[in-house]
PDB file of C-alpha atoms in Angstrom:
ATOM      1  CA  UNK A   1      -6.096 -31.089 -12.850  1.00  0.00           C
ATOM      2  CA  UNK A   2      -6.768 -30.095  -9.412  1.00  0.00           C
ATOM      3  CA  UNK A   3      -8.421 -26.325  -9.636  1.00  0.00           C
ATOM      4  CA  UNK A   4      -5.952 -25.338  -6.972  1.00  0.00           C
ATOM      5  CA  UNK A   5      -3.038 -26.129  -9.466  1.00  0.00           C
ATOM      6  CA  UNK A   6      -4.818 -24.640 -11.818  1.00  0.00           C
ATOM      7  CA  UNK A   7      -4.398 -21.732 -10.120  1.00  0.00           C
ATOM      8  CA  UNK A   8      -0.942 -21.920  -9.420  1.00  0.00           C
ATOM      9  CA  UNK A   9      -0.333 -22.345 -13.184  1.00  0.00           C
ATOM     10  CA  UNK A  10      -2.618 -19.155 -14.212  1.00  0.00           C
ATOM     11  CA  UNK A  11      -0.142 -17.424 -11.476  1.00  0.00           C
ATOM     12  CA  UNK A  12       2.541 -18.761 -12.415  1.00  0.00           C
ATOM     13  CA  UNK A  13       2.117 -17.533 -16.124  1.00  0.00           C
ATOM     14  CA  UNK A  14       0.511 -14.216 -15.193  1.00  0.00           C
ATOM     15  CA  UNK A  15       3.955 -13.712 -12.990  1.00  0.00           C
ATOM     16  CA  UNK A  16       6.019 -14.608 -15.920  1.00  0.00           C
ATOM     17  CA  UNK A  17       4.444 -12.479 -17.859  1.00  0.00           C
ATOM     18  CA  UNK A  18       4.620  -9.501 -15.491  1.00  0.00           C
ATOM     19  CA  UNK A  19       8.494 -10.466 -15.458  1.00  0.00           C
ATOM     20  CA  UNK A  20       8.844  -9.791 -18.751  1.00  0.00           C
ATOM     21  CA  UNK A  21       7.473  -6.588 -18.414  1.00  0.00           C
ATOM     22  CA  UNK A  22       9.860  -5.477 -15.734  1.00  0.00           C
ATOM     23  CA  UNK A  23      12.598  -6.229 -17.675  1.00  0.00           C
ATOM     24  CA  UNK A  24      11.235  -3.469 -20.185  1.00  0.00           C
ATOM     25  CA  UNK A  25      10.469  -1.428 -17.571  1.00  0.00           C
ATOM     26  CA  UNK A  26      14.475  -1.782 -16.505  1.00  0.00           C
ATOM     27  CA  UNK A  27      15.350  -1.299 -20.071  1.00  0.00           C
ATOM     28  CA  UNK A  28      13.333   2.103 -20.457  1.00  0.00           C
ATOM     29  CA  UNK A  29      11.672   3.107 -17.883  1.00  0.00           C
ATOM     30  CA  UNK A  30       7.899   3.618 -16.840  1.00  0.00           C
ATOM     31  CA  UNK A  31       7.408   6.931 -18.119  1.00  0.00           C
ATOM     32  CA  UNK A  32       3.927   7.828 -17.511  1.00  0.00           C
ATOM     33  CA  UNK A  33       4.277   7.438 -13.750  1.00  0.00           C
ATOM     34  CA  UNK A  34       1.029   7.427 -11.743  1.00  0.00           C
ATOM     35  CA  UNK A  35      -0.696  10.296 -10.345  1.00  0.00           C
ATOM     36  CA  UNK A  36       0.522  11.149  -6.765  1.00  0.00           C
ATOM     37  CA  UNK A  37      -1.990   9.987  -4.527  1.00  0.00           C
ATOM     38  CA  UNK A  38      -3.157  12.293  -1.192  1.00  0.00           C
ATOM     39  CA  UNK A  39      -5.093   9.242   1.210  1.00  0.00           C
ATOM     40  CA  UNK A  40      -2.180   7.901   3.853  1.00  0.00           C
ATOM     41  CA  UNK A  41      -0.925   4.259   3.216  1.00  0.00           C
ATOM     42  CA  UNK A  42      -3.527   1.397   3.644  1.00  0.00           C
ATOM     43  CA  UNK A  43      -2.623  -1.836   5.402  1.00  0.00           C
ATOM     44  CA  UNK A  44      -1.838  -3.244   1.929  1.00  0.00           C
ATOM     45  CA  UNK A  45       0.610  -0.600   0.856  1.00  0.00           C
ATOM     46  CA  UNK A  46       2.337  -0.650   4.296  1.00  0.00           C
ATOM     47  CA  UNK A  47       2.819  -4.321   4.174  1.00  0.00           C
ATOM     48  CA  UNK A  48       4.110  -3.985   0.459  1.00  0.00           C
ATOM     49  CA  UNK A  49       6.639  -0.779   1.175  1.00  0.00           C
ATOM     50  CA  UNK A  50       7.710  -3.297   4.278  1.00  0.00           C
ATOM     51  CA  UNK A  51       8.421  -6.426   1.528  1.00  0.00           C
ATOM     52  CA  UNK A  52      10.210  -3.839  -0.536  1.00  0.00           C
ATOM     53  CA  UNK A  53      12.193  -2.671   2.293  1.00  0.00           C
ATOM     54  CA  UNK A  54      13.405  -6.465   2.967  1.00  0.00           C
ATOM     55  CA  UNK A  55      14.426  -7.251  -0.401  1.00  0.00           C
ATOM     56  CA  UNK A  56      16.364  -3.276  -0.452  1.00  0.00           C
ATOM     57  CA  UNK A  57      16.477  -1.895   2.880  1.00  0.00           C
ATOM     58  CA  UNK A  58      16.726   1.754   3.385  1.00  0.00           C
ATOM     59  CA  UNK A  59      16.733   4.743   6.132  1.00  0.00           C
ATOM     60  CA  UNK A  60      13.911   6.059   7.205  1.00  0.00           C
ATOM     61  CA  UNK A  61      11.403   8.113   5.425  1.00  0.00           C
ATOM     62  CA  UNK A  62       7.928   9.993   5.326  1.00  0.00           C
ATOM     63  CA  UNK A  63       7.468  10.153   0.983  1.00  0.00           C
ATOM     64  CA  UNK A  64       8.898   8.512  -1.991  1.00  0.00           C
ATOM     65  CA  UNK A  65      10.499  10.115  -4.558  1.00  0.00           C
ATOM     66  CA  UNK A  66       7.532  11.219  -6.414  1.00  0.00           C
ATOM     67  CA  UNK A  67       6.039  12.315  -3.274  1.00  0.00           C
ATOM     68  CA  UNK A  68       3.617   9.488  -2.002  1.00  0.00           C
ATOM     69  CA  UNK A  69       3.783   8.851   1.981  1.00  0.00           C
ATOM     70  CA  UNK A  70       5.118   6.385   3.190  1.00  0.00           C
ATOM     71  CA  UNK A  71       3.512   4.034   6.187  1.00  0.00           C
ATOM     72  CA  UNK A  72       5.163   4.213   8.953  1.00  0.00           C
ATOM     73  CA  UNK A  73       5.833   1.003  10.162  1.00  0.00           C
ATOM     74  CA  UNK A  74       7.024  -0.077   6.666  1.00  0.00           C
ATOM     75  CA  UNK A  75      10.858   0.845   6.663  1.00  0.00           C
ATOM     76  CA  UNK A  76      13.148  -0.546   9.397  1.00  0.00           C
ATOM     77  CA  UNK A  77      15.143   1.381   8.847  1.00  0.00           C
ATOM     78  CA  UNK A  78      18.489  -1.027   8.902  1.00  0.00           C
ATOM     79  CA  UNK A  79      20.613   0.814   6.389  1.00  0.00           C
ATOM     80  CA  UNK A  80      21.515   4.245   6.288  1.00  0.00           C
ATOM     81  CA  UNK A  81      20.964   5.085   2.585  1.00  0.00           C
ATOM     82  CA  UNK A  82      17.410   5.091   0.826  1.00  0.00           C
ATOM     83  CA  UNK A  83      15.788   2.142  -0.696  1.00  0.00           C
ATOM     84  CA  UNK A  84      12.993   0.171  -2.498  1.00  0.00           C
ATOM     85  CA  UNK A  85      11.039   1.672  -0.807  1.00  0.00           C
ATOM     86  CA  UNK A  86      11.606   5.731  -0.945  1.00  0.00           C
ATOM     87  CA  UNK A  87      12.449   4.892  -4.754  1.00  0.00           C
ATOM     88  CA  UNK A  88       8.948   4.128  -5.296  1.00  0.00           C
ATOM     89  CA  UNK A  89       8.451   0.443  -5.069  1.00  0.00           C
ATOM     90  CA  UNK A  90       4.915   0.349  -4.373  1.00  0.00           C
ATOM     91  CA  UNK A  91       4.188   2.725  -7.252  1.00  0.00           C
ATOM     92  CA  UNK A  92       6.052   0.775  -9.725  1.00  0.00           C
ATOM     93  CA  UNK A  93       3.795  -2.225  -8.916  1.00  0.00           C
ATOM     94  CA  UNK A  94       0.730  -0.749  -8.870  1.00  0.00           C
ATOM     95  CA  UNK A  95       1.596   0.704 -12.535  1.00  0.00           C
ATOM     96  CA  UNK A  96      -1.100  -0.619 -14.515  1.00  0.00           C
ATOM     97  CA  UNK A  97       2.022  -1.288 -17.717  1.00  0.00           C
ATOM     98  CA  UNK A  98       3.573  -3.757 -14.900  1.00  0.00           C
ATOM     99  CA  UNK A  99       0.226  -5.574 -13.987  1.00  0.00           C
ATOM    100  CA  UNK A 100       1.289  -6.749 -10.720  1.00  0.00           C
ATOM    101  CA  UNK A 101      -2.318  -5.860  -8.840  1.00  0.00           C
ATOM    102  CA  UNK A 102      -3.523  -9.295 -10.521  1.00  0.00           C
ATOM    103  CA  UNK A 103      -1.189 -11.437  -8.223  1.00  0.00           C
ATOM    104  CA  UNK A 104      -1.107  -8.922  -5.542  1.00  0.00           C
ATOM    105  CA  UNK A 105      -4.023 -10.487  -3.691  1.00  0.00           C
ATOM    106  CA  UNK A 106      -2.507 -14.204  -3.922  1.00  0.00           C
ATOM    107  CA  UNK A 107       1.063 -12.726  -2.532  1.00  0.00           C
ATOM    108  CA  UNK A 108      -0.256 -10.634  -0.030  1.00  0.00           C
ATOM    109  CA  UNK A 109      -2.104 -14.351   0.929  1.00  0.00           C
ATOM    110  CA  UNK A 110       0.769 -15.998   1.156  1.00  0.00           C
ATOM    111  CA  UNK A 111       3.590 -13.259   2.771  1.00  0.00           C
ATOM    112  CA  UNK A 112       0.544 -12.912   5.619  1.00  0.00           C
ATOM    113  CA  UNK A 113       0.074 -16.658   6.211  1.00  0.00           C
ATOM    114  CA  UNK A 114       4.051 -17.366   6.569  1.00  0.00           C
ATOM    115  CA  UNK A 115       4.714 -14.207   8.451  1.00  0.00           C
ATOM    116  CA  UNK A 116       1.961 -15.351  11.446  1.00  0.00           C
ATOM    117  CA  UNK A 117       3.358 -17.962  12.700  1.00  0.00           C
ATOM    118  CA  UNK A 118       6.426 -15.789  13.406  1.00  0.00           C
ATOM    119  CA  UNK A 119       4.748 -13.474  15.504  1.00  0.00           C
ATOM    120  CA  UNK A 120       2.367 -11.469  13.185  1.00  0.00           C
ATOM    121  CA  UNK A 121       1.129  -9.373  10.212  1.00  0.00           C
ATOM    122  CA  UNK A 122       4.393  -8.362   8.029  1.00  0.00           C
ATOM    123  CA  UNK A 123       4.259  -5.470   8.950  1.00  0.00           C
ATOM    124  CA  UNK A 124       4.616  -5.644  12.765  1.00  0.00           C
ATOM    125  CA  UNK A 125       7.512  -7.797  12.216  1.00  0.00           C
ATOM    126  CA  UNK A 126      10.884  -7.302  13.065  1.00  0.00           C
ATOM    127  CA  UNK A 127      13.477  -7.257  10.929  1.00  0.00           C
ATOM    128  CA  UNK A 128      14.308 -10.736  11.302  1.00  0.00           C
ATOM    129  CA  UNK A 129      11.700 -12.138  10.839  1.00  0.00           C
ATOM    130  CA  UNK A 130      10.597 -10.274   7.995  1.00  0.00           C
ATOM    131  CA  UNK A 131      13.739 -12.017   6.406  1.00  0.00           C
ATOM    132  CA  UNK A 132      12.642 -15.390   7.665  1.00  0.00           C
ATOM    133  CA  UNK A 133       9.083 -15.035   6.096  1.00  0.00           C
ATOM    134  CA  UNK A 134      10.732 -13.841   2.596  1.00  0.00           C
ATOM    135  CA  UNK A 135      13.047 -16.278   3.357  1.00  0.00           C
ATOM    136  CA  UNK A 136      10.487 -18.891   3.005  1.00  0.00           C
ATOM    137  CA  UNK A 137       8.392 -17.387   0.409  1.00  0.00           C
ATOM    138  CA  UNK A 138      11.194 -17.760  -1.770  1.00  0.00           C
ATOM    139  CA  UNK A 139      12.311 -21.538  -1.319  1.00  0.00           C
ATOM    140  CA  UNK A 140      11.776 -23.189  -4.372  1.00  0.00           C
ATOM    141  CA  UNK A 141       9.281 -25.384  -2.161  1.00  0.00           C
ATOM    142  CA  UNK A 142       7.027 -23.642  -2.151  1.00  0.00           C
ATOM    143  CA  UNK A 143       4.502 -23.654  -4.883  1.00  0.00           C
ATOM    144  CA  UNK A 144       3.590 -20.351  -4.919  1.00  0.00           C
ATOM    145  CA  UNK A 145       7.935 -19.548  -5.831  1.00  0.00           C
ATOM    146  CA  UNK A 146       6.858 -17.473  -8.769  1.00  0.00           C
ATOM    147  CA  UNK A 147       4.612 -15.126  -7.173  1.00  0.00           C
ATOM    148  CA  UNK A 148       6.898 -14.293  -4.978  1.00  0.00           C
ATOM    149  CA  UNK A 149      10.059 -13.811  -7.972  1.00  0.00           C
ATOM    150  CA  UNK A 150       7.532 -11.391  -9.875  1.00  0.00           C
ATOM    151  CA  UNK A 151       6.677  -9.809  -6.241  1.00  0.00           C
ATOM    152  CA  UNK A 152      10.882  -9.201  -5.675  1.00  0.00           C
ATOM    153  CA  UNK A 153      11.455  -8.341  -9.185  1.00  0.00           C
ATOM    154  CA  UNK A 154       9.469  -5.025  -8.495  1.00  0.00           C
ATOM    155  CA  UNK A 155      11.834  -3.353  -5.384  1.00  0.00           C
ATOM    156  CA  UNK A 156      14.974  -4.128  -7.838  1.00  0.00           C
ATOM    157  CA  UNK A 157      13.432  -2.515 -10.877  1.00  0.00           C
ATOM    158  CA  UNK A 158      11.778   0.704  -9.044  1.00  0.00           C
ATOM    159  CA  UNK A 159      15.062   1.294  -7.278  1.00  0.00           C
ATOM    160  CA  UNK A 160      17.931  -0.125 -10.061  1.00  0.00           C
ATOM    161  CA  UNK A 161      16.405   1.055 -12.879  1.00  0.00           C
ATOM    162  CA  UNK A 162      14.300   4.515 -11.670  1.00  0.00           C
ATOM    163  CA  UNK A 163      11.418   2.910 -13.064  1.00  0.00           C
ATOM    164  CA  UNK A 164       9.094   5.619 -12.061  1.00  0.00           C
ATOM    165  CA  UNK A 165      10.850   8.041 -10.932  1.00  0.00           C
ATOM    166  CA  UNK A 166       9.881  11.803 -12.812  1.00  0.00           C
ATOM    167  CA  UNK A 167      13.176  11.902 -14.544  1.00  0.00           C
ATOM    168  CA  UNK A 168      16.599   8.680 -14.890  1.00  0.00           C
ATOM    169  CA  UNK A 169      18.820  10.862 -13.007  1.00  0.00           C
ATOM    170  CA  UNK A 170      20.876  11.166  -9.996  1.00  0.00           C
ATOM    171  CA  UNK A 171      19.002  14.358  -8.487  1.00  0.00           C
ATOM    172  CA  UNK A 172      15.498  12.968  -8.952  1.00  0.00           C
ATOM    173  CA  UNK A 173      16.159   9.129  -8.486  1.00  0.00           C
ATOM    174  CA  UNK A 174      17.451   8.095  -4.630  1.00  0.00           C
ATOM    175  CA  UNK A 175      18.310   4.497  -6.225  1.00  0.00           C
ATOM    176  CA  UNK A 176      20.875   6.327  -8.718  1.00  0.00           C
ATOM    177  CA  UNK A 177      22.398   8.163  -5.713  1.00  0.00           C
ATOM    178  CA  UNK A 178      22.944   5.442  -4.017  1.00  0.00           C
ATOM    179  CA  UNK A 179      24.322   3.509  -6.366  1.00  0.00           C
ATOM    180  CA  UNK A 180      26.520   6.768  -8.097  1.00  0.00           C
ATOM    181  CA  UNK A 181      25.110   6.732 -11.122  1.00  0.00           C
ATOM    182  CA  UNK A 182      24.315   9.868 -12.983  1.00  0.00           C
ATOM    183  CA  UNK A 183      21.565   8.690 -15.387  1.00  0.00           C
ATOM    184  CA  UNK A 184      20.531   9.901 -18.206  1.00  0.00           C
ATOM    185  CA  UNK A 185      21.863  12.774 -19.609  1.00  0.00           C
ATOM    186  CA  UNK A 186      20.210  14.624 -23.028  1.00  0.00           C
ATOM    187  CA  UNK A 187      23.264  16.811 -23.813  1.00  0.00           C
ATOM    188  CA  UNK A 188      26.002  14.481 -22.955  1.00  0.00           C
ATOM    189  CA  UNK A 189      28.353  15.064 -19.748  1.00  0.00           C
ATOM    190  CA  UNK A 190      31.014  17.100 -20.368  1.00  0.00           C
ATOM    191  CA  UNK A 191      33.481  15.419 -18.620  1.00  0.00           C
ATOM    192  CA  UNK A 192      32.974  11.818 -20.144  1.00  0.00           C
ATOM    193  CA  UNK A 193      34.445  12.836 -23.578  1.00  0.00           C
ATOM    194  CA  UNK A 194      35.379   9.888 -26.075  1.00  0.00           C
ATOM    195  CA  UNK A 195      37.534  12.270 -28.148  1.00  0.00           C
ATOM    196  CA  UNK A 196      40.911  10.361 -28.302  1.00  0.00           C
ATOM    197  CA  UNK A 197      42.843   9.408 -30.912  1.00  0.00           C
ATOM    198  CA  UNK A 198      42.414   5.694 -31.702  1.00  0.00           C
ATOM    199  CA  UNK A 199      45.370   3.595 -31.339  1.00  0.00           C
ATOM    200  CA  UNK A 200      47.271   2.295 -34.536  1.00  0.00           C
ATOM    201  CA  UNK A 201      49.828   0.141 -32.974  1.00  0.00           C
ATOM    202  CA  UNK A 202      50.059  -4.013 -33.570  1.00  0.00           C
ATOM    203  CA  UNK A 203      50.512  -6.390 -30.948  1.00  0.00           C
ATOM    204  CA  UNK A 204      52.908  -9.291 -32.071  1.00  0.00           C
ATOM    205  CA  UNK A 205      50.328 -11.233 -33.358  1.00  0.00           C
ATOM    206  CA  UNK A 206      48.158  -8.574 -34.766  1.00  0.00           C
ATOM    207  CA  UNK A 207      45.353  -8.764 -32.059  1.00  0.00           C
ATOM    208  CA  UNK A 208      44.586  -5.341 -30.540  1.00  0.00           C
ATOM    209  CA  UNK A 209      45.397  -5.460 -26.665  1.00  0.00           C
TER     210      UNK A 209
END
């Protein structure tokens, strides 16, 4: 075997692997969320937040939820409502439980070398053509497909599931605002009561409604 496919195939299974550990992370929840860091955004983390804001766009912001800033030229800016991004995106894939930062590297690689031809690093692209490059990226020609799914994976966990945020609720999770959910909820919510009578009644053929 070619040691470049090699490669691919070590990616490919590291990515899979890093899949299935979103999907716990979905189920339950990061909750030992990294320690807030002080130093502004590197180029990496900017071009990261601005792949996070293509796959969920949001308004713009200066921190995350948990407080980390935010580059500037990440967000777009194109909807109104927060997104990957101010739901903590790039936290949730530099958690060391999700393992991305061993394909982060090889993606950053390829978003860069499909994003030049269109005018430029990620980041200084418009919103267009940040689509296009993802666009691309995510073709199942390309070889490197799987990077990329474990890479897109991360926006839709941090932001669907509160992955990281401090606590699964509404009022400390933008994604769960957005979408109106009220998340978790220790003592129960008071008006979401299940205390009916259950229904006794037959249908014709004895099957419940």
């Amino acid at each position: 075997m070619h040691p470049a496919l090699a490669d691919i195939t070590r990616r490919q299974f590291v990515a899979r692997t890093i899949a299935s550990g979103l999907a716990v992370a979905a189920a339950g929840g990061l909750r030992a969320a990294p320690a807030a860091r002080a130093a502004e955004p590197s180029l990496a983390d900017g071009t990261l937040q601005a792949f996070a804001d293509t796959m969920i766009p949001g308004s713009p912001a200066t921190i995350t939820d948990l407080g980390l800033p935010i580059h500037p030229r990440a967000i777009l800016g194109v909807d109104g409502r927060p997104g990957a991004v101010e739901a903590d995106s790039l936290a949730a894939g530099r958690h060391p439980k999700i393992g991305f930062a061993a394909l982060e590297p090889a993606f950053l690689a390829d978003l860069e070398a499909r994003a030049l031809p269109l005018g430029g690093p990620f980041l200084e692209l418009d919103w267009d053509r940040r689509v296009q490059a993802c666009l691309a990226g995510l073709d199942f020609g390309n070889p490197a497909r799987t990077l990329w799914e474990a890479a897109a994976a991360i926006p839709f966990v941090a932001f669907c599931a509160a992955a990281v945020a401090p606590a699964q609720r509404a009022d400390r999770a933008s994604g769960y605002r957005v979408m109106g959910l009220p998340g978790e909820a220790p003592n129960g919510y008071k008006r979401a009561s299940y205390r009916r009578k259950l229904a006794r009644s037959r249908t014709t053929t004895g099957n419940l409604p």
